[in-house]
Short mmCIF file of C-alpha atoms in Angstrom, two decimals:
data_model
loop_
_atom_site.label_atom_id
_atom_site.label_comp_id
_atom_site.label_asym_id
_atom_site.label_seq_id
_atom_site.Cartn_x
_atom_site.Cartn_y
_atom_site.Cartn_z
CA MET A 17 126.27 80.06 80.57
CA SER A 18 129.98 80.21 81.27
CA LYS A 19 130.11 83.87 80.18
CA ARG A 20 127.54 84.51 82.81
CA PHE A 21 130.27 84.03 85.49
CA LEU A 22 132.03 87.13 84.34
CA LEU A 23 128.79 89.09 84.79
CA LEU A 24 128.21 87.39 88.09
CA ASN A 25 131.70 88.38 89.33
CA GLY A 26 131.02 92.03 88.28
CA LEU A 27 127.71 92.08 90.08
CA ALA A 28 129.28 90.42 93.18
CA ILE A 29 132.12 92.92 93.52
CA ILE A 30 129.72 95.86 93.29
CA ASN A 31 127.70 94.16 96.08
CA VAL A 32 130.78 93.66 98.18
CA VAL A 33 131.61 97.33 98.06
CA LEU A 34 128.01 98.13 98.79
CA ASN A 35 127.97 95.76 101.80
CA HIS A 36 131.07 97.40 103.38
CA SER A 37 129.70 100.81 102.67
CA ILE A 38 126.47 99.87 104.46
CA GLY A 39 128.60 98.83 107.42
CA TRP A 40 130.21 102.21 107.60
CA THR A 41 126.81 103.89 107.19
CA TYR A 42 125.57 101.99 110.29
CA VAL A 43 128.69 103.25 112.06
CA ALA A 44 127.69 106.77 111.07
CA MET A 45 124.05 106.23 112.15
CA PHE A 46 124.76 104.68 115.62
CA TRP A 47 128.39 105.26 116.68
CA TRP A 48 129.20 108.64 115.19
CA VAL A 49 125.97 110.40 116.29
CA HIS A 50 127.90 112.84 118.47
CA ARG A 51 129.50 114.38 115.39
CA TYR A 52 126.24 115.73 114.02
CA THR A 53 123.82 115.91 117.03
CA ASN A 54 124.07 116.80 120.72
CA LEU A 55 123.59 113.15 121.72
CA SER A 56 126.30 110.93 122.90
CA SER A 57 127.40 107.86 120.98
CA PRO A 58 126.42 105.07 120.60
CA ASP A 59 122.78 106.12 120.08
CA PHE A 60 120.32 103.77 118.52
CA SER A 61 117.43 106.13 118.04
CA GLN A 62 117.73 105.69 114.26
CA LEU A 63 117.14 101.92 114.59
CA TYR A 64 113.90 101.01 112.74
CA SER A 65 113.95 104.31 110.82
CA GLY A 66 113.29 104.44 107.10
CA ALA A 67 117.01 104.67 106.33
CA TYR A 68 117.67 101.70 108.59
CA PHE A 69 115.18 99.50 106.81
CA PHE A 70 116.47 100.65 103.43
CA LEU A 71 119.98 99.62 104.44
CA ARG A 72 118.71 96.27 105.77
CA VAL A 73 117.05 95.51 102.41
CA LEU A 74 120.28 96.37 100.57
CA GLU A 75 122.30 94.39 103.09
CA GLN A 76 120.05 91.39 102.41
CA TRP A 77 120.40 91.82 98.64
CA VAL A 78 124.19 91.76 98.77
CA ILE A 79 124.43 88.49 100.78
CA PRO A 80 125.07 86.19 97.79
CA SER A 81 128.35 88.01 96.77
CA ILE A 82 130.77 85.70 98.59
CA PRO A 83 128.88 82.56 97.63
CA ALA A 84 129.00 83.82 94.05
CA PHE A 85 132.82 84.25 94.13
CA LEU A 86 133.25 80.82 95.72
CA MET A 87 130.93 79.23 93.17
CA VAL A 88 132.85 80.80 90.22
CA SER A 89 136.14 79.57 91.80
CA GLY A 90 134.72 76.02 92.14
CA TYR A 91 133.54 76.09 88.55
CA PHE A 92 137.03 77.12 87.47
CA ALA A 93 138.60 74.29 89.49
CA SER A 94 136.55 71.69 87.67
CA PHE A 95 137.24 73.38 84.38
CA SER A 96 141.00 73.13 85.07
CA ALA A 97 140.60 69.44 85.90
CA GLY A 98 139.37 68.85 82.38
CA LYS A 99 138.79 65.32 81.00
CA LYS A 100 141.48 63.89 83.32
CA LYS A 101 139.13 64.92 86.18
CA LEU A 102 142.16 65.54 88.35
CA LEU A 103 143.75 68.66 89.73
CA GLY A 104 147.54 68.80 90.01
CA TRP A 105 149.49 70.61 92.73
CA ASN A 106 150.92 73.00 90.07
CA PHE A 107 147.43 74.28 89.50
CA VAL A 108 146.91 74.75 93.28
CA ILE A 109 150.27 76.42 93.78
CA THR A 110 149.68 78.87 90.88
CA ARG A 111 146.32 79.85 92.11
CA VAL A 112 147.50 80.27 95.68
CA LYS A 113 150.44 82.36 94.58
CA TYR A 114 148.39 84.82 92.72
CA LEU A 115 145.94 85.11 95.61
CA ALA A 116 148.41 85.16 98.47
CA ILE A 117 150.96 87.75 97.21
CA PRO A 118 148.44 90.61 96.61
CA TYR A 119 146.63 89.58 99.80
CA PHE A 120 149.82 89.77 101.78
CA LEU A 121 150.71 93.25 100.30
CA TRP A 122 147.32 94.78 100.97
CA SER A 123 147.08 93.25 104.44
CA THR A 124 150.45 94.73 105.26
CA LEU A 125 149.28 98.13 103.86
CA MET A 126 146.23 97.94 106.09
CA ILE A 127 148.38 97.09 109.14
CA ILE A 128 150.73 99.94 108.47
CA PHE A 129 147.76 102.32 108.12
CA ASN A 130 146.38 101.11 111.50
CA VAL A 131 149.85 101.47 113.11
CA PHE A 132 149.70 105.17 112.08
CA GLN A 133 146.26 105.29 113.80
CA ASN A 134 147.95 104.08 117.05
CA THR A 135 147.01 100.39 116.90
CA ASN A 136 149.60 98.14 118.49
CA TYR A 137 150.37 94.64 117.16
CA THR A 138 152.12 91.67 118.82
CA ALA A 139 153.89 89.05 116.70
CA THR A 140 151.21 86.51 117.57
CA ARG A 141 148.43 88.87 116.65
CA LEU A 142 150.05 89.61 113.36
CA VAL A 143 150.37 85.93 112.47
CA ARG A 144 146.67 85.51 113.36
CA ILE A 145 145.74 88.49 111.26
CA TYR A 146 147.57 87.22 108.14
CA LEU A 147 146.28 83.66 108.55
CA THR A 148 142.65 84.49 109.13
CA GLY A 149 142.28 87.60 107.03
CA GLN A 150 141.61 90.09 109.81
CA ALA A 151 143.56 93.02 108.43
CA ALA A 152 140.33 94.32 106.83
CA GLU A 153 136.67 93.37 107.19
CA ALA A 154 136.61 91.67 103.76
CA TYR A 155 139.95 89.92 103.81
CA TYR A 156 138.74 86.70 105.49
CA PHE A 157 137.67 85.66 102.02
CA VAL A 158 141.22 85.19 100.75
CA PRO A 159 142.45 82.55 103.37
CA LEU A 160 139.03 80.91 102.88
CA LEU A 161 139.52 80.71 99.13
CA ILE A 162 143.08 79.56 99.52
CA SER A 163 142.07 76.74 101.83
CA LEU A 164 139.35 75.60 99.34
CA TYR A 165 141.96 75.55 96.56
CA LEU A 166 144.25 73.54 98.78
CA LEU A 167 141.37 71.11 99.19
CA SER A 168 140.34 71.15 95.61
CA PRO A 169 142.43 68.06 94.44
CA VAL A 170 140.50 66.00 96.94
CA LEU A 171 137.13 67.73 96.31
CA ILE A 172 137.39 67.20 92.59
CA ARG A 173 137.86 63.51 93.00
CA LEU A 174 134.80 63.27 95.26
CA ALA A 175 132.75 65.41 92.91
CA ASN A 176 133.61 63.14 90.00
CA TRP A 177 133.03 59.97 92.02
CA ASN A 178 129.40 60.86 92.77
CA TRP A 179 128.37 64.42 92.46
CA LYS A 180 124.97 64.03 94.11
CA ILE A 181 126.41 62.47 97.25
CA PHE A 182 129.29 64.98 97.23
CA LEU A 183 126.87 67.91 96.97
CA GLY A 184 124.59 66.44 99.63
CA ILE A 185 127.38 65.97 102.10
CA THR A 186 128.87 69.43 101.60
CA ALA A 187 125.34 70.93 101.90
CA LEU A 188 124.81 69.01 105.07
CA ILE A 189 128.15 70.20 106.57
CA GLN A 190 127.21 73.75 105.73
CA VAL A 191 123.69 73.52 107.03
CA LEU A 192 124.87 72.01 110.40
CA THR A 193 127.52 74.72 110.71
CA LYS A 194 124.89 77.41 110.11
CA LEU A 195 122.38 75.82 112.51
CA VAL A 196 124.86 75.85 115.44
CA ASP A 197 125.47 79.52 114.79
CA TYR A 198 121.91 80.45 115.94
CA PRO A 199 122.80 79.99 119.71
CA VAL A 200 125.91 82.10 119.09
CA ILE A 201 123.94 84.87 117.42
CA THR A 202 121.27 85.00 120.15
CA GLY A 203 123.95 84.89 122.85
CA MET A 204 122.85 81.60 124.50
CA ASN A 205 125.22 80.53 127.10
CA LEU A 206 126.00 77.02 125.91
CA PRO A 207 129.18 75.12 126.82
CA LEU A 208 129.95 74.58 123.11
CA ALA A 209 129.27 78.10 122.10
CA PRO A 210 133.00 79.06 121.61
CA PHE A 211 133.36 76.02 119.36
CA PHE A 212 130.21 76.84 117.46
CA SER A 213 131.49 80.38 117.00
CA PHE A 214 134.85 79.15 115.80
CA ILE A 215 133.43 76.81 113.12
CA ASN A 216 131.42 79.74 111.79
CA SER A 217 134.49 81.98 111.42
CA GLY A 218 134.41 83.57 107.96
CA TRP A 219 137.93 82.33 107.02
CA LEU A 220 137.14 78.66 107.92
CA PHE A 221 135.96 76.63 105.00
CA VAL A 222 133.31 74.46 106.73
CA GLY A 223 130.71 77.11 106.69
CA HIS A 224 131.28 77.84 103.02
CA ILE A 225 132.30 74.53 101.47
CA PHE A 226 128.97 73.99 99.66
CA TRP A 227 129.42 77.15 97.45
CA PHE A 228 132.79 75.90 96.07
CA SER A 229 131.50 72.44 95.63
CA PHE A 230 128.37 73.72 93.94
CA GLY A 231 130.56 75.54 91.43
CA MET A 232 132.56 72.32 90.83
CA VAL A 233 129.48 70.36 90.13
CA ILE A 234 128.13 72.99 87.79
CA GLY A 235 131.42 72.66 85.92
CA ILE A 236 131.08 68.83 85.77
CA GLN A 237 127.38 68.65 85.00
CA GLN A 238 127.08 71.87 83.04
CA SER A 239 124.58 70.90 80.39
CA ASP A 240 122.21 69.02 82.74
CA ILE A 241 122.28 71.71 85.51
CA LYS A 242 121.87 74.46 82.87
CA GLU A 243 118.70 72.75 81.59
CA THR A 244 117.36 71.94 85.06
CA PHE A 245 117.73 75.51 86.22
CA ARG A 246 116.26 76.88 83.06
CA LYS A 247 113.19 74.78 83.63
CA VAL A 248 112.58 75.84 87.23
CA ARG A 249 114.03 79.30 86.96
CA TRP A 250 110.73 81.11 87.89
CA HIS A 251 110.22 78.81 90.84
CA LEU A 252 113.77 79.55 92.01
CA LEU A 253 113.23 83.25 91.68
CA ILE A 254 109.99 83.19 93.62
CA ILE A 255 111.61 81.01 96.39
CA SER A 256 114.54 83.43 96.49
CA LEU A 257 112.22 86.37 96.94
CA ILE A 258 110.46 84.56 99.86
CA PHE A 259 113.81 83.85 101.55
CA PHE A 260 115.01 87.33 100.84
CA VAL A 261 112.08 88.70 102.95
CA ALA A 262 112.44 85.86 105.47
CA GLY A 263 116.10 86.81 106.00
CA ILE A 264 115.17 90.42 106.82
CA ILE A 265 112.46 89.35 109.32
CA GLU A 266 114.71 86.60 110.78
CA TRP A 267 117.44 89.15 111.47
CA GLU A 268 115.15 91.42 113.35
CA TRP A 269 113.85 88.45 115.31
CA LEU A 270 117.39 87.39 116.20
CA LEU A 271 118.19 90.92 117.31
CA LEU A 272 115.19 90.88 119.65
CA GLN A 273 116.04 87.37 120.95
CA SER A 274 119.59 88.34 121.65
CA GLY A 275 118.37 91.17 123.94
CA LYS A 276 121.29 93.35 122.58
CA THR A 277 120.97 96.69 120.86
CA TRP A 278 123.15 95.52 118.02
CA ILE A 279 124.67 92.30 116.66
CA GLY A 280 127.39 92.01 114.06
CA PRO A 281 126.83 90.41 110.66
CA HIS A 282 126.22 86.67 110.44
CA GLU A 283 125.18 84.64 107.46
CA THR A 284 122.30 82.50 108.57
CA LEU A 285 120.79 79.37 107.17
CA VAL A 286 117.90 81.40 105.71
CA ASP A 287 120.44 83.65 104.08
CA ASN A 288 122.12 80.61 102.59
CA ILE A 289 118.88 79.32 101.14
CA TYR A 290 118.28 82.80 99.62
CA SER A 291 121.82 82.81 98.21
CA PHE A 292 121.40 79.33 96.73
CA THR A 293 118.06 79.98 95.06
CA ILE A 294 119.00 83.43 93.67
CA LEU A 295 122.28 82.17 92.26
CA SER A 296 120.53 79.14 90.72
CA ALA A 297 117.85 81.46 89.31
CA PHE A 298 120.54 83.69 87.86
CA LEU A 299 122.02 80.76 86.08
CA GLY A 300 118.54 79.57 85.04
CA PHE A 301 118.03 82.87 83.32
CA TRP A 302 121.27 82.44 81.43
CA SER A 303 119.94 83.66 78.11
CA ALA A 304 118.19 86.77 79.55
CA HIS A 305 119.67 90.13 78.89
CA PHE A 306 120.62 92.10 82.02
CA PRO A 307 121.03 95.93 81.98
CA PHE A 308 124.63 97.15 81.93
CA SER A 309 125.81 93.55 81.50
CA LYS A 310 128.62 94.56 79.23
CA LYS A 311 129.97 97.04 81.82
CA MET A 312 129.62 94.47 84.55
CA GLU A 313 131.31 91.80 82.49
CA GLU A 314 134.24 94.18 82.13
CA LEU A 315 134.30 94.72 85.81
CA GLY A 316 134.28 90.92 86.56
CA PRO A 317 137.99 90.25 85.85
CA LYS A 318 139.00 93.21 88.02
CA SER A 319 136.98 91.97 90.98
CA PHE A 320 139.89 90.60 93.07
CA GLY A 321 141.87 93.88 92.79
CA VAL A 322 138.77 95.97 93.82
CA PHE A 323 138.10 93.47 96.58
CA LEU A 324 141.58 93.92 98.05
CA ALA A 325 141.88 97.73 97.55
CA HIS A 326 138.40 98.97 98.41
CA SER A 327 138.59 98.47 102.21
CA LEU A 328 141.43 100.96 102.62
CA PHE A 329 139.74 103.68 100.52
CA LEU A 330 136.44 103.19 102.37
CA ILE A 331 138.17 103.64 105.73
CA ILE A 332 139.94 106.77 104.52
CA ALA A 333 136.79 108.18 102.98
CA ALA A 334 134.59 107.39 106.07
CA ARG A 335 137.07 108.70 108.57
CA GLY A 336 137.84 111.73 106.32
CA ILE A 337 134.14 112.64 106.38
CA TYR A 338 133.97 112.04 110.11
CA HIS A 339 136.77 114.47 110.72
CA PHE A 340 136.33 117.14 108.08
CA ILE A 341 132.63 117.16 106.96
CA PRO A 342 130.70 115.54 109.91
CA GLN A 343 127.46 117.21 108.81
CA LEU A 344 127.35 114.67 105.97
CA LEU A 345 127.05 111.83 108.48
CA ALA A 346 123.52 112.96 109.28
CA PHE A 347 122.47 111.94 105.73
CA PRO A 348 122.96 108.11 105.72
CA LEU A 349 121.98 107.58 102.08
CA ILE A 350 124.23 110.35 100.69
CA PHE A 351 127.05 109.05 102.87
CA LEU A 352 126.45 105.55 101.54
CA MET A 353 126.46 106.74 97.91
CA ILE A 354 129.77 108.63 98.45
CA LEU A 355 131.33 105.58 99.94
CA VAL A 356 130.16 103.25 97.17
CA ILE A 357 131.51 105.61 94.44
CA ILE A 358 134.88 105.96 96.26
CA GLY A 359 135.13 102.24 97.06
CA LEU A 360 134.55 101.25 93.51
CA SER A 361 136.21 103.93 91.51
CA THR A 362 139.45 104.53 93.48
CA PRO A 363 140.71 100.92 93.14
CA LEU A 364 139.70 100.93 89.40
CA ILE A 365 141.56 104.15 88.75
CA LEU A 366 144.59 102.83 90.66
CA MET A 367 144.45 99.58 88.60
CA LYS A 368 144.21 101.53 85.34
CA ILE A 369 147.17 103.71 86.28
CA THR A 370 149.28 100.72 87.28
CA ARG A 371 148.37 98.83 84.08
CA SER A 372 149.38 101.69 81.80
CA SER A 373 152.51 102.72 83.69
CA TYR A 374 156.00 101.16 84.19
CA LEU A 375 154.40 99.27 87.10
CA LYS A 376 152.58 97.00 84.65
CA PRO A 377 154.85 93.99 85.28
CA ILE A 378 153.88 93.97 88.97
CA TYR A 379 150.18 94.59 88.33
CA THR A 380 149.38 90.84 89.05
CA TYR A 381 151.19 91.02 92.39
CA LEU A 382 149.23 94.04 93.39
CA PHE A 383 145.79 93.24 92.17
CA GLY A 384 145.75 89.50 91.37
CA MET B 29 145.97 88.23 60.69
CA GLU B 30 146.27 84.56 61.70
CA THR B 31 144.11 83.27 64.54
CA SER B 32 147.14 82.37 66.66
CA THR B 33 148.59 85.93 66.30
CA ILE B 34 145.30 87.49 67.27
CA LEU B 35 145.08 85.23 70.32
CA HIS B 36 148.74 85.86 71.21
CA ASN B 37 148.26 89.66 71.13
CA PHE B 38 145.09 89.54 73.13
CA ILE B 39 146.57 87.27 75.80
CA LEU B 40 149.76 89.29 76.07
CA ASP B 41 148.00 92.72 76.14
CA GLU B 42 145.03 91.92 78.38
CA LEU B 43 145.37 88.66 80.21
CA VAL B 44 148.93 87.63 80.91
CA LYS B 45 149.81 87.29 84.60
CA GLY B 46 153.18 88.05 86.13
CA ARG B 47 156.09 89.36 84.19
CA LYS B 48 155.87 87.27 81.01
CA LYS B 49 156.62 89.11 77.87
CA THR B 50 156.20 86.23 75.49
CA ILE B 51 154.25 83.03 75.44
CA GLY B 52 154.97 79.91 73.38
CA ASP B 53 152.31 78.28 71.20
CA ASP B 54 152.26 75.23 73.41
CA ASP B 55 152.62 76.80 76.77
CA ASP B 56 150.06 75.58 79.27
CA LEU B 57 148.09 78.80 79.87
CA LEU B 58 146.59 77.65 83.17
CA ALA B 59 149.16 75.39 84.72
CA GLU B 60 151.93 77.92 84.08
CA GLY B 61 149.74 80.63 85.58
CA ILE B 62 149.77 82.75 82.36
CA ILE B 63 146.03 83.32 82.75
CA ASP B 64 143.40 82.62 85.40
CA SER B 65 139.73 81.57 85.63
CA LEU B 66 138.46 84.91 84.62
CA GLY B 67 141.00 85.15 81.93
CA ILE B 68 139.48 82.08 80.31
CA LEU B 69 136.05 83.74 80.47
CA GLN B 70 137.52 86.92 79.02
CA LEU B 71 138.97 84.82 76.20
CA VAL B 72 135.60 83.39 75.52
CA ALA B 73 134.09 86.92 75.39
CA PHE B 74 136.90 88.13 73.18
CA ILE B 75 136.54 85.19 70.73
CA GLU B 76 132.80 85.80 70.46
CA GLU B 77 133.24 89.46 69.74
CA LYS B 78 136.26 89.17 67.46
CA PHE B 79 135.17 86.21 65.44
CA ASN B 80 131.46 86.78 65.63
CA PHE B 81 130.96 83.32 66.87
CA THR B 82 129.20 82.00 69.95
CA VAL B 83 131.34 79.60 71.88
CA PRO B 84 128.95 76.77 73.13
CA ASP B 85 129.20 75.91 76.83
CA GLU B 86 130.21 72.38 76.02
CA ASP B 87 133.24 73.73 74.17
CA VAL B 88 134.54 75.75 77.14
CA VAL B 89 136.73 72.90 78.29
CA ILE B 90 140.39 72.98 79.27
CA GLU B 91 141.34 70.86 76.23
CA ASN B 92 140.31 73.74 73.93
CA PHE B 93 141.84 76.44 76.11
CA MET B 94 144.96 74.73 77.23
CA SER B 95 147.35 76.59 74.92
CA VAL B 96 147.35 79.12 72.14
CA ASN B 97 147.83 76.18 69.67
CA ALA B 98 144.88 74.22 71.08
CA LEU B 99 142.68 77.32 70.95
CA SER B 100 143.75 78.20 67.40
CA LYS B 101 143.01 74.66 66.25
CA TYR B 102 139.66 74.71 67.89
CA LEU B 103 138.78 78.11 66.42
CA ASP B 104 140.04 77.34 62.90
CA GLN B 105 137.89 74.18 62.93
CA LYS B 106 134.81 76.01 64.15
CA LEU B 107 135.25 78.92 61.74
CA ALA B 108 135.77 76.51 58.83
CA THR B 109 132.47 74.73 59.74
CA LYS B 110 130.68 78.12 60.06
CA HIS B 111 131.80 79.27 56.56
#
């Protein structure tokens, strides 16, 4: 089963790139309409079109990517604790170092890129950007993971003390956090809405703590969990399919309830249940052969580098098309495909060049 | 080629983090940040392919992957049993 985590990481990074490419495709469909029609932007006439629903299905499919990364990281933390069942600060510092340095470099690169696009930054804003991962859409994940690693010496003790209670409490924290996000999504004017919105920030661990803890428990109770998931793998798969569909319907319902034309991405409780069941099913089918698994296993170890680098290339590609070949924006699925190819291949090429050049010694600081 | 040499070469060529050019037999691979989580999983995949031997999940523990020495010992033991 452990080798499955390489495959899972490979799959997850493809899905992350796909997710952000979908985001840009929505931008092309609704906010860049003036570039390929006579209409003024934003224009939501393509909402509920075939292309829109196709993108929504894909968007739902990619939801378990971040939970998968966090789960693998939690598993690794419990692996590192070993028989001592303890995690030392040297482990934490090493992990944080190799996450923070490339993150800082790529965030800085994104900020410089935005400065050239006439974005102004104050010192306070810069500090906030670095601390909460706002330099690019995807970067919130790095401060989130760093905070979970910082908590890992405590979490591992709790997981080893009583893994069932530990998992139950972390699940409860996450469920409550997701529940209070619903009024925020629908735009209800509650006095605590700013607080509910804050605790659901992507970079804050409370809304994601279960995934990391789940990975830790898998590491501690590997053989039992492996067997349990194997036994109920078909049930898990069916439940995940139900919640996959429920998540799509729920989102449209939330959009209607909000009374807005568009709402930004939120991971809801239904999405979380879908992620949990599909990830558990994936582990339950640990002996099944997946197509292209070898290729995806090779991609797995490069996931952090792709994660950091893809945002910049997606922006360049999307804006490049906007300026130079706007006719392409009228074809959402072709636009999406181009972005996915660029978002995946450019970082991989860059990583390969770095690794085989005199820059190899700094590869880790660039791509993790 | 000896098991430890094969492991040394793979770790140095494919996995090593930072600017390390050499690793000692007893260097703590994880605590010293020589390799990371996915590096361990890559090592498992490499061992399975190179030595034509499936590493059981219960053997994927830090005690077996702590250092090149620990891993060599584990592998030699397993390969001896296999033959």
